[in-house]
PDB file of C-alpha atoms in Angstrom:
ATOM      1  CA  UNK D1348      52.440 -43.372 -64.878  1.00  0.00           C
ATOM      2  CA  UNK D1349      53.606 -39.896 -63.951  1.00  0.00           C
ATOM      3  CA  UNK D1350      56.605 -38.566 -65.874  1.00  0.00           C
ATOM      4  CA  UNK D1351      58.514 -35.567 -64.618  1.00  0.00           C
ATOM      5  CA  UNK D1352      60.803 -33.521 -66.843  1.00  0.00           C
ATOM      6  CA  UNK D1353      63.151 -30.713 -65.875  1.00  0.00           C
ATOM      7  CA  UNK D1354      64.528 -28.140 -68.244  1.00  0.00           C
ATOM      8  CA  UNK D1355      67.267 -27.127 -68.627  1.00  0.00           C
ATOM      9  CA  UNK D1356      69.453 -30.054 -67.594  1.00  0.00           C
ATOM     10  CA  UNK D1357      72.269 -27.666 -66.785  1.00  0.00           C
ATOM     11  CA  UNK D1358      72.499 -23.940 -66.279  1.00  0.00           C
ATOM     12  CA  UNK D1359      75.405 -21.621 -65.671  1.00  0.00           C
ATOM     13  CA  UNK D1360      74.821 -18.006 -64.626  1.00  0.00           C
ATOM     14  CA  UNK D1361      76.899 -15.146 -63.240  1.00  0.00           C
ATOM     15  CA  UNK D1362      76.467 -14.248 -59.611  1.00  0.00           C
ATOM     16  CA  UNK D1363      73.604 -11.885 -58.898  1.00  0.00           C
ATOM     17  CA  UNK D1364      71.442 -12.986 -61.775  1.00  0.00           C
ATOM     18  CA  UNK D1365      67.829 -14.042 -61.301  1.00  0.00           C
ATOM     19  CA  UNK D1366      66.954 -17.416 -62.786  1.00  0.00           C
ATOM     20  CA  UNK D1367      64.080 -19.806 -63.381  1.00  0.00           C
ATOM     21  CA  UNK D1368      64.119 -23.579 -63.312  1.00  0.00           C
ATOM     22  CA  UNK D1369      61.303 -25.480 -64.967  1.00  0.00           C
ATOM     23  CA  UNK D1370      59.539 -28.695 -64.085  1.00  0.00           C
ATOM     24  CA  UNK D1371      56.733 -30.342 -66.034  1.00  0.00           C
ATOM     25  CA  UNK D1372      54.640 -33.403 -65.247  1.00  0.00           C
ATOM     26  CA  UNK D1373      52.291 -35.440 -67.385  1.00  0.00           C
ATOM     27  CA  UNK D1374      49.369 -36.132 -65.037  1.00  0.00           C
ATOM     28  CA  UNK D1375      47.681 -33.223 -63.289  1.00  0.00           C
ATOM     29  CA  UNK D1376      46.234 -35.486 -60.576  1.00  0.00           C
ATOM     30  CA  UNK D1377      48.900 -34.715 -58.022  1.00  0.00           C
ATOM     31  CA  UNK D1378      48.860 -34.380 -54.255  1.00  0.00           C
ATOM     32  CA  UNK D1379      51.772 -31.991 -53.966  1.00  0.00           C
ATOM     33  CA  UNK D1380      55.003 -30.890 -55.613  1.00  0.00           C
ATOM     34  CA  UNK D1381      58.306 -30.449 -53.849  1.00  0.00           C
ATOM     35  CA  UNK D1382      61.583 -28.824 -54.856  1.00  0.00           C
ATOM     36  CA  UNK D1383      64.806 -30.254 -53.468  1.00  0.00           C
ATOM     37  CA  UNK D1384      68.423 -29.291 -53.563  1.00  0.00           C
ATOM     38  CA  UNK D1385      71.107 -31.940 -53.850  1.00  0.00           C
ATOM     39  CA  UNK D1386      74.790 -31.199 -53.417  1.00  0.00           C
ATOM     40  CA  UNK D1387      77.309 -33.566 -55.059  1.00  0.00           C
ATOM     41  CA  UNK D1388      77.367 -36.927 -53.285  1.00  0.00           C
ATOM     42  CA  UNK D1389      74.842 -35.775 -50.721  1.00  0.00           C
ATOM     43  CA  UNK D1390      71.214 -36.402 -49.876  1.00  0.00           C
ATOM     44  CA  UNK D1391      68.221 -34.191 -50.487  1.00  0.00           C
ATOM     45  CA  UNK D1392      67.410 -30.905 -48.834  1.00  0.00           C
ATOM     46  CA  UNK D1393      63.776 -29.888 -49.111  1.00  0.00           C
ATOM     47  CA  UNK D1394      63.411 -26.302 -50.336  1.00  0.00           C
ATOM     48  CA  UNK D1395      59.741 -25.722 -50.946  1.00  0.00           C
ATOM     49  CA  UNK D1396      56.590 -27.805 -50.798  1.00  0.00           C
ATOM     50  CA  UNK D1397      53.453 -26.775 -52.699  1.00  0.00           C
ATOM     51  CA  UNK D1398      50.193 -28.538 -51.997  1.00  0.00           C
ATOM     52  CA  UNK D1399      47.968 -29.222 -54.992  1.00  0.00           C
ATOM     53  CA  UNK D1400      45.522 -26.538 -53.830  1.00  0.00           C
ATOM     54  CA  UNK D1401      48.223 -23.866 -53.703  1.00  0.00           C
ATOM     55  CA  UNK D1402      49.698 -21.806 -56.510  1.00  0.00           C
ATOM     56  CA  UNK D1403      52.980 -20.721 -55.001  1.00  0.00           C
ATOM     57  CA  UNK D1404      55.287 -20.852 -52.020  1.00  0.00           C
ATOM     58  CA  UNK D1405      58.102 -18.524 -51.035  1.00  0.00           C
ATOM     59  CA  UNK D1406      61.126 -18.932 -48.839  1.00  0.00           C
ATOM     60  CA  UNK D1407      63.729 -16.216 -48.794  1.00  0.00           C
ATOM     61  CA  UNK D1408      65.128 -15.786 -52.293  1.00  0.00           C
ATOM     62  CA  UNK D1409      63.200 -18.777 -53.581  1.00  0.00           C
ATOM     63  CA  UNK D1410      59.729 -18.766 -55.061  1.00  0.00           C
ATOM     64  CA  UNK D1411      58.018 -21.828 -56.471  1.00  0.00           C
ATOM     65  CA  UNK D1412      54.840 -21.745 -58.504  1.00  0.00           C
ATOM     66  CA  UNK D1413      52.458 -24.497 -59.492  1.00  0.00           C
ATOM     67  CA  UNK D1414      50.049 -24.634 -62.416  1.00  0.00           C
ATOM     68  CA  UNK D1415      48.431 -28.003 -62.020  1.00  0.00           C
ATOM     69  CA  UNK D1416      46.190 -27.732 -65.068  1.00  0.00           C
ATOM     70  CA  UNK D1417      49.123 -27.212 -67.402  1.00  0.00           C
ATOM     71  CA  UNK D1418      51.377 -29.624 -65.535  1.00  0.00           C
ATOM     72  CA  UNK D1419      54.080 -27.096 -64.754  1.00  0.00           C
ATOM     73  CA  UNK D1420      56.044 -25.725 -61.873  1.00  0.00           C
ATOM     74  CA  UNK D1421      58.819 -23.167 -61.778  1.00  0.00           C
ATOM     75  CA  UNK D1422      61.458 -22.417 -59.189  1.00  0.00           C
ATOM     76  CA  UNK D1423      62.588 -18.811 -59.214  1.00  0.00           C
ATOM     77  CA  UNK D1424      65.890 -17.949 -57.555  1.00  0.00           C
ATOM     78  CA  UNK D1425      66.559 -14.275 -57.004  1.00  0.00           C
ATOM     79  CA  UNK D1426      69.999 -12.696 -56.811  1.00  0.00           C
ATOM     80  CA  UNK D1427      71.850 -15.967 -57.267  1.00  0.00           C
ATOM     81  CA  UNK D1428      74.954 -16.692 -55.200  1.00  0.00           C
ATOM     82  CA  UNK D1429      77.829 -19.161 -55.691  1.00  0.00           C
ATOM     83  CA  UNK D1430      76.470 -21.117 -52.731  1.00  0.00           C
ATOM     84  CA  UNK D1431      73.341 -21.824 -54.756  1.00  0.00           C
ATOM     85  CA  UNK D1432      75.376 -24.097 -57.038  1.00  0.00           C
ATOM     86  CA  UNK D1433      73.831 -27.560 -56.777  1.00  0.00           C
ATOM     87  CA  UNK D1434      71.418 -29.859 -58.541  1.00  0.00           C
ATOM     88  CA  UNK D1435      67.765 -28.953 -58.120  1.00  0.00           C
ATOM     89  CA  UNK D1436      65.184 -31.714 -58.255  1.00  0.00           C
ATOM     90  CA  UNK D1437      61.453 -31.437 -58.441  1.00  0.00           C
ATOM     91  CA  UNK D1438      59.286 -34.294 -57.228  1.00  0.00           C
ATOM     92  CA  UNK D1439      55.591 -34.847 -57.731  1.00  0.00           C
ATOM     93  CA  UNK D1440      53.570 -36.616 -55.067  1.00  0.00           C
ATOM     94  CA  UNK D1441      50.992 -38.854 -56.699  1.00  0.00           C
ATOM     95  CA  UNK D1442      49.822 -42.439 -56.540  1.00  0.00           C
ATOM     96  CA  UNK D1443      51.261 -42.967 -53.047  1.00  0.00           C
ATOM     97  CA  UNK D1444      54.802 -42.162 -54.116  1.00  0.00           C
ATOM     98  CA  UNK D1445      57.081 -39.403 -55.331  1.00  0.00           C
ATOM     99  CA  UNK D1446      58.098 -39.147 -58.956  1.00  0.00           C
ATOM    100  CA  UNK D1447      61.365 -37.295 -59.398  1.00  0.00           C
ATOM    101  CA  UNK D1448      62.640 -35.287 -62.318  1.00  0.00           C
ATOM    102  CA  UNK D1449      66.183 -35.703 -63.602  1.00  0.00           C
ATOM    103  CA  UNK D1450      67.265 -32.407 -62.134  1.00  0.00           C
ATOM    104  CA  UNK D1451      68.841 -29.158 -63.230  1.00  0.00           C
ATOM    105  CA  UNK D1452      72.517 -28.716 -62.428  1.00  0.00           C
ATOM    106  CA  UNK D1453      73.065 -25.071 -61.532  1.00  0.00           C
ATOM    107  CA  UNK D1454      76.438 -23.351 -61.459  1.00  0.00           C
ATOM    108  CA  UNK D1455      76.642 -19.778 -60.223  1.00  0.00           C
ATOM    109  CA  UNK D1456      79.876 -18.154 -61.333  1.00  0.00           C
ATOM    110  CA  UNK D1457      81.438 -15.661 -58.906  1.00  0.00           C
TER     111      UNK D1457
ATOM    112  CA  UNK G 877      62.527 -32.439 -35.810  1.00  0.00           C
ATOM    113  CA  UNK G 878      61.836 -35.166 -38.406  1.00  0.00           C
ATOM    114  CA  UNK G 879      65.410 -36.292 -38.925  1.00  0.00           C
ATOM    115  CA  UNK G 880      66.293 -39.405 -40.882  1.00  0.00           C
ATOM    116  CA  UNK G 881      69.770 -40.907 -40.736  1.00  0.00           C
ATOM    117  CA  UNK G 882      71.491 -43.527 -42.828  1.00  0.00           C
ATOM    118  CA  UNK G 883      74.438 -45.719 -42.018  1.00  0.00           C
ATOM    119  CA  UNK G 884      76.941 -46.088 -43.477  1.00  0.00           C
ATOM    120  CA  UNK G 885      77.272 -42.932 -45.530  1.00  0.00           C
ATOM    121  CA  UNK G 886      79.517 -44.770 -47.944  1.00  0.00           C
ATOM    122  CA  UNK G 887      80.647 -48.349 -48.372  1.00  0.00           C
ATOM    123  CA  UNK G 888      82.927 -50.256 -50.694  1.00  0.00           C
ATOM    124  CA  UNK G 889      82.468 -53.985 -51.043  1.00  0.00           C
ATOM    125  CA  UNK G 890      83.764 -56.745 -53.242  1.00  0.00           C
ATOM    126  CA  UNK G 891      81.651 -58.355 -55.923  1.00  0.00           C
ATOM    127  CA  UNK G 892      79.681 -61.292 -54.565  1.00  0.00           C
ATOM    128  CA  UNK G 893      79.452 -60.054 -51.001  1.00  0.00           C
ATOM    129  CA  UNK G 894      76.416 -58.615 -49.233  1.00  0.00           C
ATOM    130  CA  UNK G 895      76.088 -55.210 -47.670  1.00  0.00           C
ATOM    131  CA  UNK G 896      73.491 -53.815 -45.287  1.00  0.00           C
ATOM    132  CA  UNK G 897      72.325 -50.208 -45.195  1.00  0.00           C
ATOM    133  CA  UNK G 898      70.377 -48.842 -42.249  1.00  0.00           C
ATOM    134  CA  UNK G 899      67.762 -46.116 -42.275  1.00  0.00           C
ATOM    135  CA  UNK G 900      66.623 -44.651 -38.972  1.00  0.00           C
ATOM    136  CA  UNK G 901      64.026 -42.085 -38.028  1.00  0.00           C
ATOM    137  CA  UNK G 902      65.609 -40.297 -35.082  1.00  0.00           C
ATOM    138  CA  UNK G 903      62.780 -38.311 -33.553  1.00  0.00           C
ATOM    139  CA  UNK G 904      59.573 -39.787 -34.889  1.00  0.00           C
ATOM    140  CA  UNK G 905      57.921 -43.099 -35.555  1.00  0.00           C
ATOM    141  CA  UNK G 906      57.999 -44.100 -39.191  1.00  0.00           C
ATOM    142  CA  UNK G 907      55.222 -46.477 -40.123  1.00  0.00           C
ATOM    143  CA  UNK G 908      56.388 -46.413 -43.728  1.00  0.00           C
ATOM    144  CA  UNK G 909      59.871 -46.160 -45.153  1.00  0.00           C
ATOM    145  CA  UNK G 910      60.870 -45.858 -48.766  1.00  0.00           C
ATOM    146  CA  UNK G 911      64.052 -46.861 -50.538  1.00  0.00           C
ATOM    147  CA  UNK G 912      65.274 -45.011 -53.621  1.00  0.00           C
ATOM    148  CA  UNK G 913      68.216 -45.588 -55.928  1.00  0.00           C
ATOM    149  CA  UNK G 914      70.030 -42.924 -57.891  1.00  0.00           C
ATOM    150  CA  UNK G 915      72.483 -43.716 -60.664  1.00  0.00           C
ATOM    151  CA  UNK G 916      74.980 -41.052 -61.785  1.00  0.00           C
ATOM    152  CA  UNK G 917      73.368 -38.214 -63.729  1.00  0.00           C
ATOM    153  CA  UNK G 918      69.942 -39.768 -63.207  1.00  0.00           C
ATOM    154  CA  UNK G 919      67.095 -39.035 -60.895  1.00  0.00           C
ATOM    155  CA  UNK G 920      65.846 -40.984 -57.920  1.00  0.00           C
ATOM    156  CA  UNK G 921      63.843 -44.084 -58.642  1.00  0.00           C
ATOM    157  CA  UNK G 922      61.643 -45.692 -56.010  1.00  0.00           C
ATOM    158  CA  UNK G 923      62.785 -49.250 -55.334  1.00  0.00           C
ATOM    159  CA  UNK G 924      60.423 -50.382 -52.612  1.00  0.00           C
ATOM    160  CA  UNK G 925      58.039 -49.313 -49.900  1.00  0.00           C
ATOM    161  CA  UNK G 926      58.192 -50.961 -46.509  1.00  0.00           C
ATOM    162  CA  UNK G 927      55.609 -50.861 -43.751  1.00  0.00           C
ATOM    163  CA  UNK G 928      56.575 -51.731 -40.213  1.00  0.00           C
ATOM    164  CA  UNK G 929      55.973 -55.383 -39.471  1.00  0.00           C
ATOM    165  CA  UNK G 930      55.008 -56.431 -42.971  1.00  0.00           C
ATOM    166  CA  UNK G 931      56.688 -57.387 -46.220  1.00  0.00           C
ATOM    167  CA  UNK G 932      58.008 -54.694 -48.489  1.00  0.00           C
ATOM    168  CA  UNK G 933      56.337 -53.819 -51.760  1.00  0.00           C
ATOM    169  CA  UNK G 934      58.813 -53.693 -54.621  1.00  0.00           C
ATOM    170  CA  UNK G 935      58.552 -51.612 -57.755  1.00  0.00           C
ATOM    171  CA  UNK G 936      58.540 -53.287 -61.126  1.00  0.00           C
ATOM    172  CA  UNK G 937      61.984 -54.400 -62.197  1.00  0.00           C
ATOM    173  CA  UNK G 938      63.470 -54.492 -58.694  1.00  0.00           C
ATOM    174  CA  UNK G 939      64.549 -57.961 -57.610  1.00  0.00           C
ATOM    175  CA  UNK G 940      63.169 -58.635 -54.141  1.00  0.00           C
ATOM    176  CA  UNK G 941      65.563 -61.538 -53.559  1.00  0.00           C
ATOM    177  CA  UNK G 942      68.513 -59.323 -54.295  1.00  0.00           C
ATOM    178  CA  UNK G 943      67.421 -56.263 -52.354  1.00  0.00           C
ATOM    179  CA  UNK G 944      66.190 -57.521 -49.007  1.00  0.00           C
ATOM    180  CA  UNK G 945      64.248 -54.987 -46.983  1.00  0.00           C
ATOM    181  CA  UNK G 946      63.396 -55.378 -43.318  1.00  0.00           C
ATOM    182  CA  UNK G 947      61.302 -52.913 -41.343  1.00  0.00           C
ATOM    183  CA  UNK G 948      61.255 -54.548 -37.948  1.00  0.00           C
ATOM    184  CA  UNK G 949      60.622 -51.477 -35.829  1.00  0.00           C
ATOM    185  CA  UNK G 950      59.008 -48.067 -36.141  1.00  0.00           C
ATOM    186  CA  UNK G 951      62.389 -46.375 -36.310  1.00  0.00           C
ATOM    187  CA  UNK G 952      64.547 -48.720 -38.360  1.00  0.00           C
ATOM    188  CA  UNK G 953      64.505 -50.157 -41.854  1.00  0.00           C
ATOM    189  CA  UNK G 954      67.373 -52.016 -43.464  1.00  0.00           C
ATOM    190  CA  UNK G 955      68.238 -52.660 -47.083  1.00  0.00           C
ATOM    191  CA  UNK G 956      70.569 -55.575 -47.761  1.00  0.00           C
ATOM    192  CA  UNK G 957      72.126 -55.843 -51.187  1.00  0.00           C
ATOM    193  CA  UNK G 958      72.905 -59.520 -51.608  1.00  0.00           C
ATOM    194  CA  UNK G 959      75.593 -60.901 -53.894  1.00  0.00           C
ATOM    195  CA  UNK G 960      76.480 -57.395 -54.971  1.00  0.00           C
ATOM    196  CA  UNK G 961      77.731 -56.724 -58.494  1.00  0.00           C
ATOM    197  CA  UNK G 962      79.429 -53.632 -59.911  1.00  0.00           C
ATOM    198  CA  UNK G 963      76.166 -52.617 -61.591  1.00  0.00           C
ATOM    199  CA  UNK G 964      74.630 -52.292 -58.121  1.00  0.00           C
ATOM    200  CA  UNK G 965      76.982 -49.397 -57.437  1.00  0.00           C
ATOM    201  CA  UNK G 966      74.694 -46.474 -56.816  1.00  0.00           C
ATOM    202  CA  UNK G 967      73.508 -43.893 -54.323  1.00  0.00           C
ATOM    203  CA  UNK G 968      70.791 -45.320 -52.091  1.00  0.00           C
ATOM    204  CA  UNK G 969      68.471 -42.905 -50.289  1.00  0.00           C
ATOM    205  CA  UNK G 970      65.740 -43.743 -47.840  1.00  0.00           C
ATOM    206  CA  UNK G 971      62.822 -41.659 -46.712  1.00  0.00           C
ATOM    207  CA  UNK G 972      60.389 -42.068 -43.864  1.00  0.00           C
ATOM    208  CA  UNK G 973      56.794 -41.126 -43.321  1.00  0.00           C
ATOM    209  CA  UNK G 974      55.654 -40.015 -39.891  1.00  0.00           C
ATOM    210  CA  UNK G 975      52.914 -42.152 -38.391  1.00  0.00           C
ATOM    211  CA  UNK G 976      49.501 -40.598 -38.875  1.00  0.00           C
ATOM    212  CA  UNK G 977      50.548 -38.227 -41.631  1.00  0.00           C
ATOM    213  CA  UNK G 978      50.063 -38.232 -45.368  1.00  0.00           C
ATOM    214  CA  UNK G 979      52.147 -40.682 -47.355  1.00  0.00           C
ATOM    215  CA  UNK G 980      53.475 -37.675 -49.232  1.00  0.00           C
ATOM    216  CA  UNK G 981      55.021 -36.130 -46.137  1.00  0.00           C
ATOM    217  CA  UNK G 982      58.316 -37.931 -46.346  1.00  0.00           C
ATOM    218  CA  UNK G 983      61.624 -37.001 -44.778  1.00  0.00           C
ATOM    219  CA  UNK G 984      64.735 -38.006 -46.648  1.00  0.00           C
ATOM    220  CA  UNK G 985      67.957 -39.444 -45.333  1.00  0.00           C
ATOM    221  CA  UNK G 986      71.412 -38.241 -46.437  1.00  0.00           C
ATOM    222  CA  UNK G 987      72.027 -41.261 -48.653  1.00  0.00           C
ATOM    223  CA  UNK G 988      74.536 -44.102 -48.821  1.00  0.00           C
ATOM    224  CA  UNK G 989      77.091 -44.358 -51.603  1.00  0.00           C
ATOM    225  CA  UNK G 990      77.696 -48.011 -52.509  1.00  0.00           C
ATOM    226  CA  UNK G 991      80.651 -48.977 -54.663  1.00  0.00           C
ATOM    227  CA  UNK G 992      81.056 -52.602 -55.668  1.00  0.00           C
ATOM    228  CA  UNK G 993      84.499 -53.531 -56.955  1.00  0.00           C
TER     229      UNK G 993
END
């Protein structure tokens, strides 16, 4: 069974700082990996989707990388803003379902 | 495109009663819908997978008689929590897969917050 871990569990940074969120998974046989944002009490907003054949995806200030062989993905956020404060979840698509990590709670301090 | 809605967005019910949550795909046909549960400070856990017109497949540890899932049409799936208890209080999120696409191309609803008193 796929296990997905996210480190750190919580992160607090000053506005403007660049930061990296980490996601690791135990089985490299994945179909894709997706990063989501979840605001308190809200649903999921898809940020970036990386297919298993890809190594990275970029959208604005966000860049996600995927190293399938080592079971790792990172989400890089450039020039962080207070509006980036949220919980970030990574999810691995494998075995006809998504396996979610426990998330990283990000706080960007103005 | 590819919008999934849930209703209600939040609900409070008394212990022992049943509550129904709806998941709708607004602009596409969803042959498969998924129901997830998220407890506070925890991640999403898949509860069940439902295919239109057939019985849902439940994940290990999820009571099928307690969490009734109906997927009667290509745009609507319902989750009914029967005889709810306070420990059923959670955030329930559905997702839907567009007909003809990969099972991994799922679109997520906004979630329903259930509180059982």
